[in-house]
Each structure stands twice: as C-alpha cells, then as structure tokens.
Amino acid sequence: MAEEQTEREVVRGLKDVAAAETKISYVNPMGSLYYVGYNIDDLVGRVYYAEVAYLFLYKRLPNQKELDKFSSDLVSEMRLPKTVVESIHSTPKNCHPMDVLRTEVSHLGEFDPEGHDFSDAANMRRAKRLIAQVPTIVATLYRSRNDLPVPKPRGDFTFVENFLYMFKGSPPEGEETGILHRLMILHADHGFNASTFAARVTASTNSDMYSAVTSAIGTLKGPLHGGAGEKVMEMLDGIGLEEHVEEYIKGLLDDNKKIMGFGHRVYRAEDPRTKHLRGIVESVCHRERTMSLCNKCIKIEQIVHDRKKIYPNLDFYAAVAMDSLGVPKDFFTPFFCSSRISGWVSHVIEQYEDAVLLRPSSKYVGEFGRPFIPIEER
Ligand code: ACO
C-alpha cells in the first residue's frame, strides 16, 4: 500500500452513523417515532398539521391563539410570485412533477423578499414561507397540467383545507381534510433520512434555505426514498385482479426484486406510521377502488413478511391513502414534500445553529504512482 493511504473504515451507506444531534424527531428502531418529545401516536388524529409544523419550529405545541395566528400566517404566505406561477405553466407536461417542484423551489429563492438577510429571524420567516408555498406549487402545477384555474386561498379555510381546495378546485368534503391532516403529520419528519441529511449537508456550508430544500427535494425524488409511493401504486395497478397478488409478488421475490414500500434502514419492527396509514385506508374502504387496493395491500404485506420478515414502510399504505384523496400517482412525492418541508426547514435552522460543516471522508481505493504520459503520446 502506498504511503499516501491511511487506514480507514468505511461505514457503507452511513448505516447507524450519528452525523449530528437533533431535537426534532427520534426514530426508535423498535418501532416508535417521537416529534420533539411527543410520541406520534399521541398526536395523529388529535392535532392539526400546522400544530406539528409549529412544534418543529418552536419546539413546543402552540396554544389556540398561537395556532390561529400561525395558521392564518401560513395561509397568507401561500401566494407565489407571478414569475414562478408563469414558469410552472410553461413547464413541459411530460416532465415529472418532482422536476418542476425542485426547479420552482429553487426559483422561489430568486424572489425571496428578504434577499440576503440570513439572520435567525429572517430564516424563521423564510421557513414559514416555504412551508406555505411548497403546497401551492404542487396545487398550481396539478391544476395547470389539467388546464384548470387555481383558486386563490380562502381566509375562512385552514392551511390544510386551502391546500386541498387549491388542488381540487372545490371545498374539501367530509373526511378529506381529516385524512390530509393525518397524512401530512405522518410525513412531516423522520430523523436523519436521506433527504433531510441532504438538506443539512447543504445548510452546513452556510448556503441558503432554498438551496438546502432544493437538495432535499432532489433526494426525496428517488424510488428508494420518497419516490417509492409512486412505484407502489404502479405495482398495485400492475397486479390487476386481487387473485393475481400471490403469483405477482412471489415472482418478484423469486427474482430477488425489491418490493416497493417495504423495508427500512432503521426500523427492526413495524414502522409506527403504518398502523395509522392502514387505519386511514380502512376508513375509506367503502370506496370500491380503495377496497380493492386495500385488499391487495393486506395480501402483499402477509406474503412479504412470511418470506422476508420485513414490514411495509410509510410509502406503502400512504400510496393508497393519497389515491383515495384523488391524488394521481405522479403527485404522491410532491404531496410528501408538501408536508416534509416543515421537517426540512426546521432541520436547516437546527443545522445553522450547530454551525459545523458536514463533510465526511472517504477511503481511496484507486491507484497511486501511475506514470504520466503526455497527450500526444497516449
Ligand atoms: N423487498 C425485498 N427485500 C427487501 C426489501 C424490499 N423492499 N427491502 C429490504 N430487503 C431485503 C434486502 O434484499 C436485504 O436482504 P439480504 O440481507 O438477504 O440481502 C435486506 O432486506 C436488507 O436490505 P437493504 O436494502 O440492505 O437495506 P437498506 O437499509 O440498505 O435499505 C431501503 C432500506 C432502501 C428502504 C430498502 O428496504 C428498499 O429498497 N426498500 C424499497 C424501496 C422503498 O420502499 N423505499 C422507501 C423507504 S421509506 C422512505 O424513504 C419514506
């Protein structure tokens, strides 16, 4: 071995490496998840999504007055700069919605009303703007792709109601708002997952929040991370009839293919979000399509667990829950972003406070001492 090389141990995939401290969320491998100290089981179905976003930013739950103010601030920040709206309308209809979201969040950075003010107070305001504007980009893109106008946010609707209203073009009905609150809470944060880590790496260079979130969106897009939900729905639709589930899934497993929406880097037990997502899906099983998807999911869960001893992750039942809300599959990951943005911006702020450059090393396994040959002799 050449003298330049020093012995290093590579932790492949950074598995189990704690890269920084966080107070935002704790992922317990044995199957529980905490948001700023609260077990998610105590939050889901009992708080609004905006309360969770507030919790991440201020590290405590708001009282009613604080929640009302926070929620109405979010609604008033939902509007996008005109140029960003025009840019969304001009995107090619065949590019993936995540490509547009990634570009337009970056684009928002050009129109930040506070420009080069990177004070803590400006970053907190920026964080709230991003929490408010990401869902608007998603809704605007969806409406634009369907040649439909985007309604303006309404002052008498909560933030989540407005998101649904702007996406669907009509006021939310019945159980829809409650489902979206629960879905958004369950997607809001999850320790040092890949996209959050990407956001923190970018923030650790003291780069701006838009750059950090753009990094995160690009990372979430991948099918091993947030892009898995769309693949889950492709699989469920591809299976066809319920009676084909066994043959289809066993065929994939026999070919050593991964089943999308299964497995997790951290959990050794069932993902604590699954029971809530399964519950959402079961609550809307009176719809024929949801019932059929749900039946397929239950069968797949059984087969995969029997063969591989692994459990569904967030994306498995979330795909069916989003489908039940009328969200098309290529918008699943943008919906995921519309919620995870609250986690990302809170992590970015926490990373600024930590003020350390995230920069690992590598183990060089290439050659040394190669003789240089001038180009004319190669
Ligand atoms: N289907 C079949 N087998 C699987 C799956 C799966 N989905 N996931 C893991 N395994 C198996 C692997 O084949 C491997 O088995 P082996 O030890 O016999 O070779 C073992 O379980 C460990 O799997 P790894 O891929 O090494 O685990 P890792 O921690 O690196 O990956 C990951 C975690 C990427 C989530 C993986 O489980 C996967 O690819 N799942 C499918 C994609 C997916 O659903 N991603 C969403 C994750 S949740 C989220 O990001 C919101």
PDB file of C-alpha atoms in Angstrom, residues 129-290:
ATOM      1  CA  ARG A 129     -42.963  30.900   3.679  1.00  0.00           C
ATOM      2  CA  LEU A 130     -41.568  27.646   2.323  1.00  0.00           C
ATOM      3  CA  ILE A 131     -43.990  25.565   4.425  1.00  0.00           C
ATOM      4  CA  ALA A 132     -46.792  27.653   2.882  1.00  0.00           C
ATOM      5  CA  GLN A 133     -45.535  27.875  -0.707  1.00  0.00           C
ATOM      6  CA  VAL A 134     -44.483  24.296  -1.475  1.00  0.00           C
ATOM      7  CA  PRO A 135     -48.117  23.045  -1.380  1.00  0.00           C
ATOM      8  CA  THR A 136     -49.115  25.964  -3.605  1.00  0.00           C
ATOM      9  CA  ILE A 137     -46.516  24.996  -6.210  1.00  0.00           C
ATOM     10  CA  VAL A 138     -47.880  21.441  -6.133  1.00  0.00           C
ATOM     11  CA  ALA A 139     -51.512  22.570  -6.449  1.00  0.00           C
ATOM     12  CA  THR A 140     -50.680  25.106  -9.178  1.00  0.00           C
ATOM     13  CA  LEU A 141     -48.803  22.511 -11.203  1.00  0.00           C
ATOM     14  CA  TYR A 142     -51.594  19.960 -10.917  1.00  0.00           C
ATOM     15  CA  ARG A 143     -54.238  22.480 -11.971  1.00  0.00           C
ATOM     16  CA  SER A 144     -52.064  23.785 -14.789  1.00  0.00           C
ATOM     17  CA  ARG A 145     -51.458  20.263 -16.144  1.00  0.00           C
ATOM     18  CA  ASN A 146     -55.206  19.776 -16.292  1.00  0.00           C
ATOM     19  CA  ASP A 147     -55.834  23.196 -17.882  1.00  0.00           C
ATOM     20  CA  LEU A 148     -57.772  24.302 -14.828  1.00  0.00           C
ATOM     21  CA  PRO A 149     -57.584  27.586 -12.917  1.00  0.00           C
ATOM     22  CA  VAL A 150     -56.107  27.630  -9.394  1.00  0.00           C
ATOM     23  CA  PRO A 151     -58.441  29.089  -6.792  1.00  0.00           C
ATOM     24  CA  LYS A 152     -56.974  31.728  -4.502  1.00  0.00           C
ATOM     25  CA  PRO A 153     -56.529  30.647  -0.873  1.00  0.00           C
ATOM     26  CA  ARG A 154     -59.555  31.457   1.291  1.00  0.00           C
ATOM     27  CA  GLY A 155     -59.289  33.261   4.616  1.00  0.00           C
ATOM     28  CA  ASP A 156     -62.039  31.104   6.147  1.00  0.00           C
ATOM     29  CA  PHE A 157     -60.158  27.852   5.413  1.00  0.00           C
ATOM     30  CA  THR A 158     -57.306  26.418   7.447  1.00  0.00           C
ATOM     31  CA  PHE A 159     -53.956  25.898   5.782  1.00  0.00           C
ATOM     32  CA  VAL A 160     -54.571  22.214   5.007  1.00  0.00           C
ATOM     33  CA  GLU A 161     -58.109  22.922   3.770  1.00  0.00           C
ATOM     34  CA  ASN A 162     -56.672  25.528   1.433  1.00  0.00           C
ATOM     35  CA  PHE A 163     -54.109  23.077   0.100  1.00  0.00           C
ATOM     36  CA  LEU A 164     -56.879  20.616  -0.797  1.00  0.00           C
ATOM     37  CA  TYR A 165     -59.110  23.400  -2.089  1.00  0.00           C
ATOM     38  CA  MET A 166     -56.408  24.759  -4.383  1.00  0.00           C
ATOM     39  CA  PHE A 167     -55.510  21.261  -5.583  1.00  0.00           C
ATOM     40  CA  LYS A 168     -59.042  20.038  -6.238  1.00  0.00           C
ATOM     41  CA  GLY A 169     -60.649  23.351  -7.131  1.00  0.00           C
ATOM     42  CA  SER A 170     -63.604  22.793  -4.788  1.00  0.00           C
ATOM     43  CA  PRO A 171     -64.004  22.960  -0.998  1.00  0.00           C
ATOM     44  CA  PRO A 172     -62.863  19.780   0.775  1.00  0.00           C
ATOM     45  CA  GLU A 173     -65.630  17.324   1.541  1.00  0.00           C
ATOM     46  CA  GLY A 174     -66.424  15.073   4.504  1.00  0.00           C
ATOM     47  CA  GLU A 175     -63.482  13.107   5.751  1.00  0.00           C
ATOM     48  CA  GLU A 176     -60.933  14.553   3.271  1.00  0.00           C
ATOM     49  CA  THR A 177     -59.486  17.280   5.481  1.00  0.00           C
ATOM     50  CA  GLY A 178     -59.041  14.937   8.433  1.00  0.00           C
ATOM     51  CA  ILE A 179     -57.279  12.412   6.203  1.00  0.00           C
ATOM     52  CA  LEU A 180     -54.916  15.018   4.811  1.00  0.00           C
ATOM     53  CA  HIS A 181     -54.064  16.334   8.298  1.00  0.00           C
ATOM     54  CA  ARG A 182     -53.169  12.816   9.400  1.00  0.00           C
ATOM     55  CA  LEU A 183     -51.223  12.096   6.218  1.00  0.00           C
ATOM     56  CA  MET A 184     -49.271  15.329   6.473  1.00  0.00           C
ATOM     57  CA  ILE A 185     -48.479  14.765  10.153  1.00  0.00           C
ATOM     58  CA  LEU A 186     -47.212  11.257   9.380  1.00  0.00           C
ATOM     59  CA  HIS A 187     -44.968  12.564   6.579  1.00  0.00           C
ATOM     60  CA  ALA A 188     -43.676  15.624   8.437  1.00  0.00           C
ATOM     61  CA  ASP A 189     -40.319  14.408   9.747  1.00  0.00           C
ATOM     62  CA  HIS A 190     -38.262  11.278  10.272  1.00  0.00           C
ATOM     63  CA  GLY A 191     -34.840  11.739  11.832  1.00  0.00           C
ATOM     64  CA  PHE A 192     -31.822  11.836   9.537  1.00  0.00           C
ATOM     65  CA  ASN A 193     -33.465  10.302   6.487  1.00  0.00           C
ATOM     66  CA  ALA A 194     -31.634  10.821   3.182  1.00  0.00           C
ATOM     67  CA  SER A 195     -33.429  13.999   2.074  1.00  0.00           C
ATOM     68  CA  THR A 196     -33.162  15.643   5.488  1.00  0.00           C
ATOM     69  CA  PHE A 197     -29.482  14.763   5.594  1.00  0.00           C
ATOM     70  CA  ALA A 198     -29.067  16.260   2.104  1.00  0.00           C
ATOM     71  CA  ALA A 199     -30.747  19.472   3.294  1.00  0.00           C
ATOM     72  CA  ARG A 200     -28.474  19.598   6.337  1.00  0.00           C
ATOM     73  CA  VAL A 201     -25.313  18.999   4.296  1.00  0.00           C
ATOM     74  CA  THR A 202     -26.218  21.950   2.070  1.00  0.00           C
ATOM     75  CA  ALA A 203     -27.135  24.118   5.074  1.00  0.00           C
ATOM     76  CA  SER A 204     -23.887  23.145   6.807  1.00  0.00           C
ATOM     77  CA  THR A 205     -21.945  25.094   4.184  1.00  0.00           C
ATOM     78  CA  ASN A 206     -23.969  28.169   5.256  1.00  0.00           C
ATOM     79  CA  SER A 207     -25.794  28.041   1.963  1.00  0.00           C
ATOM     80  CA  ASP A 208     -29.321  29.437   1.878  1.00  0.00           C
ATOM     81  CA  MET A 209     -32.533  27.627   2.810  1.00  0.00           C
ATOM     82  CA  TYR A 210     -33.833  27.394  -0.774  1.00  0.00           C
ATOM     83  CA  SER A 211     -30.641  25.620  -1.855  1.00  0.00           C
ATOM     84  CA  ALA A 212     -30.946  23.218   1.088  1.00  0.00           C
ATOM     85  CA  VAL A 213     -34.584  22.419   0.296  1.00  0.00           C
ATOM     86  CA  THR A 214     -33.767  22.001  -3.398  1.00  0.00           C
ATOM     87  CA  SER A 215     -31.135  19.405  -2.422  1.00  0.00           C
ATOM     88  CA  ALA A 216     -33.713  17.671  -0.233  1.00  0.00           C
ATOM     89  CA  ILE A 217     -36.344  17.549  -2.987  1.00  0.00           C
ATOM     90  CA  GLY A 218     -33.877  16.026  -5.442  1.00  0.00           C
ATOM     91  CA  THR A 219     -33.023  13.403  -2.833  1.00  0.00           C
ATOM     92  CA  LEU A 220     -36.590  12.587  -1.853  1.00  0.00           C
ATOM     93  CA  LYS A 221     -37.464  12.000  -5.504  1.00  0.00           C
ATOM     94  CA  GLY A 222     -35.538   8.710  -5.718  1.00  0.00           C
ATOM     95  CA  PRO A 223     -37.556   5.461  -5.581  1.00  0.00           C
ATOM     96  CA  LEU A 224     -35.526   4.142  -2.645  1.00  0.00           C
ATOM     97  CA  HIS A 225     -36.821   7.141  -0.661  1.00  0.00           C
ATOM     98  CA  GLY A 226     -39.979   9.230  -1.215  1.00  0.00           C
ATOM     99  CA  GLY A 227     -40.354   8.136  -4.827  1.00  0.00           C
ATOM    100  CA  ALA A 228     -41.331   4.664  -3.584  1.00  0.00           C
ATOM    101  CA  GLY A 229     -45.023   5.600  -3.183  1.00  0.00           C
ATOM    102  CA  GLU A 230     -45.493   6.105  -6.907  1.00  0.00           C
ATOM    103  CA  LYS A 231     -43.836   2.739  -7.567  1.00  0.00           C
ATOM    104  CA  VAL A 232     -46.158   1.115  -5.022  1.00  0.00           C
ATOM    105  CA  MET A 233     -49.173   2.317  -6.992  1.00  0.00           C
ATOM    106  CA  GLU A 234     -47.607   1.172 -10.280  1.00  0.00           C
ATOM    107  CA  MET A 235     -47.202  -2.259  -8.682  1.00  0.00           C
ATOM    108  CA  LEU A 236     -50.763  -2.353  -7.279  1.00  0.00           C
ATOM    109  CA  ASP A 237     -52.222  -1.342 -10.631  1.00  0.00           C
ATOM    110  CA  GLY A 238     -49.866  -3.707 -12.472  1.00  0.00           C
ATOM    111  CA  ILE A 239     -51.056  -6.672 -10.397  1.00  0.00           C
ATOM    112  CA  GLY A 240     -54.535  -6.318 -11.837  1.00  0.00           C
ATOM    113  CA  LEU A 241     -57.069  -8.538 -10.100  1.00  0.00           C
ATOM    114  CA  GLU A 242     -56.734  -9.350  -6.395  1.00  0.00           C
ATOM    115  CA  GLU A 243     -56.330 -13.038  -7.150  1.00  0.00           C
ATOM    116  CA  HIS A 244     -53.089 -12.302  -9.015  1.00  0.00           C
ATOM    117  CA  VAL A 245     -51.331 -10.838  -5.956  1.00  0.00           C
ATOM    118  CA  GLU A 246     -49.655 -14.039  -4.796  1.00  0.00           C
ATOM    119  CA  GLU A 247     -48.233 -15.001  -8.189  1.00  0.00           C
ATOM    120  CA  TYR A 248     -47.048 -11.447  -8.890  1.00  0.00           C
ATOM    121  CA  ILE A 249     -45.337 -10.842  -5.546  1.00  0.00           C
ATOM    122  CA  LYS A 250     -43.801 -14.300  -5.269  1.00  0.00           C
ATOM    123  CA  GLY A 251     -42.497 -13.837  -8.811  1.00  0.00           C
ATOM    124  CA  LEU A 252     -40.750 -10.603  -7.808  1.00  0.00           C
ATOM    125  CA  LEU A 253     -39.289 -12.197  -4.681  1.00  0.00           C
ATOM    126  CA  ASP A 254     -38.110 -15.256  -6.635  1.00  0.00           C
ATOM    127  CA  ASP A 255     -36.297 -12.881  -8.982  1.00  0.00           C
ATOM    128  CA  ASN A 256     -34.695 -11.139  -5.953  1.00  0.00           C
ATOM    129  CA  LYS A 257     -36.503  -7.907  -6.809  1.00  0.00           C
ATOM    130  CA  LYS A 258     -37.346  -5.415  -4.105  1.00  0.00           C
ATOM    131  CA  ILE A 259     -40.988  -4.908  -3.240  1.00  0.00           C
ATOM    132  CA  MET A 260     -41.573  -1.182  -3.227  1.00  0.00           C
ATOM    133  CA  GLY A 261     -42.950   0.241   0.009  1.00  0.00           C
ATOM    134  CA  PHE A 262     -41.231  -2.434   2.129  1.00  0.00           C
ATOM    135  CA  GLY A 263     -38.119  -2.438   4.285  1.00  0.00           C
ATOM    136  CA  HIS A 264     -36.483   0.318   6.249  1.00  0.00           C
ATOM    137  CA  ARG A 265     -32.980   1.344   7.158  1.00  0.00           C
ATOM    138  CA  VAL A 266     -33.785   1.971  10.829  1.00  0.00           C
ATOM    139  CA  TYR A 267     -36.870   0.023  11.923  1.00  0.00           C
ATOM    140  CA  ARG A 268     -36.444  -3.550  13.128  1.00  0.00           C
ATOM    141  CA  ALA A 269     -40.146  -3.745  13.956  1.00  0.00           C
ATOM    142  CA  GLU A 270     -43.222  -2.412  12.181  1.00  0.00           C
ATOM    143  CA  ASP A 271     -42.964   1.232  11.126  1.00  0.00           C
ATOM    144  CA  PRO A 272     -45.105   3.083  13.723  1.00  0.00           C
ATOM    145  CA  ARG A 273     -46.740   5.116  10.967  1.00  0.00           C
ATOM    146  CA  THR A 274     -48.129   2.029   9.206  1.00  0.00           C
ATOM    147  CA  LYS A 275     -50.976   1.369  11.648  1.00  0.00           C
ATOM    148  CA  HIS A 276     -52.202   4.966  11.231  1.00  0.00           C
ATOM    149  CA  LEU A 277     -51.977   4.790   7.453  1.00  0.00           C
ATOM    150  CA  ARG A 278     -53.669   1.394   7.358  1.00  0.00           C
ATOM    151  CA  GLY A 279     -56.367   2.920   9.574  1.00  0.00           C
ATOM    152  CA  ILE A 280     -56.888   5.803   7.121  1.00  0.00           C
ATOM    153  CA  VAL A 281     -57.162   3.372   4.226  1.00  0.00           C
ATOM    154  CA  GLU A 282     -59.565   1.085   6.073  1.00  0.00           C
ATOM    155  CA  SER A 283     -61.732   4.084   6.974  1.00  0.00           C
ATOM    156  CA  VAL A 284     -62.290   4.824   3.284  1.00  0.00           C
ATOM    157  CA  CYS A 285     -62.661   1.224   2.177  1.00  0.00           C
ATOM    158  CA  HIS A 286     -66.313   1.833   1.335  1.00  0.00           C
ATOM    159  CA  ARG A 287     -64.972   3.155  -1.973  1.00  0.00           C
ATOM    160  CA  GLU A 288     -64.678   0.295  -4.437  1.00  0.00           C
ATOM    161  CA  ARG A 289     -61.212   1.156  -5.744  1.00  0.00           C
ATOM    162  CA  THR A 290     -59.801   1.749  -2.248  1.00  0.00           C
TER     163      THR A 290
END
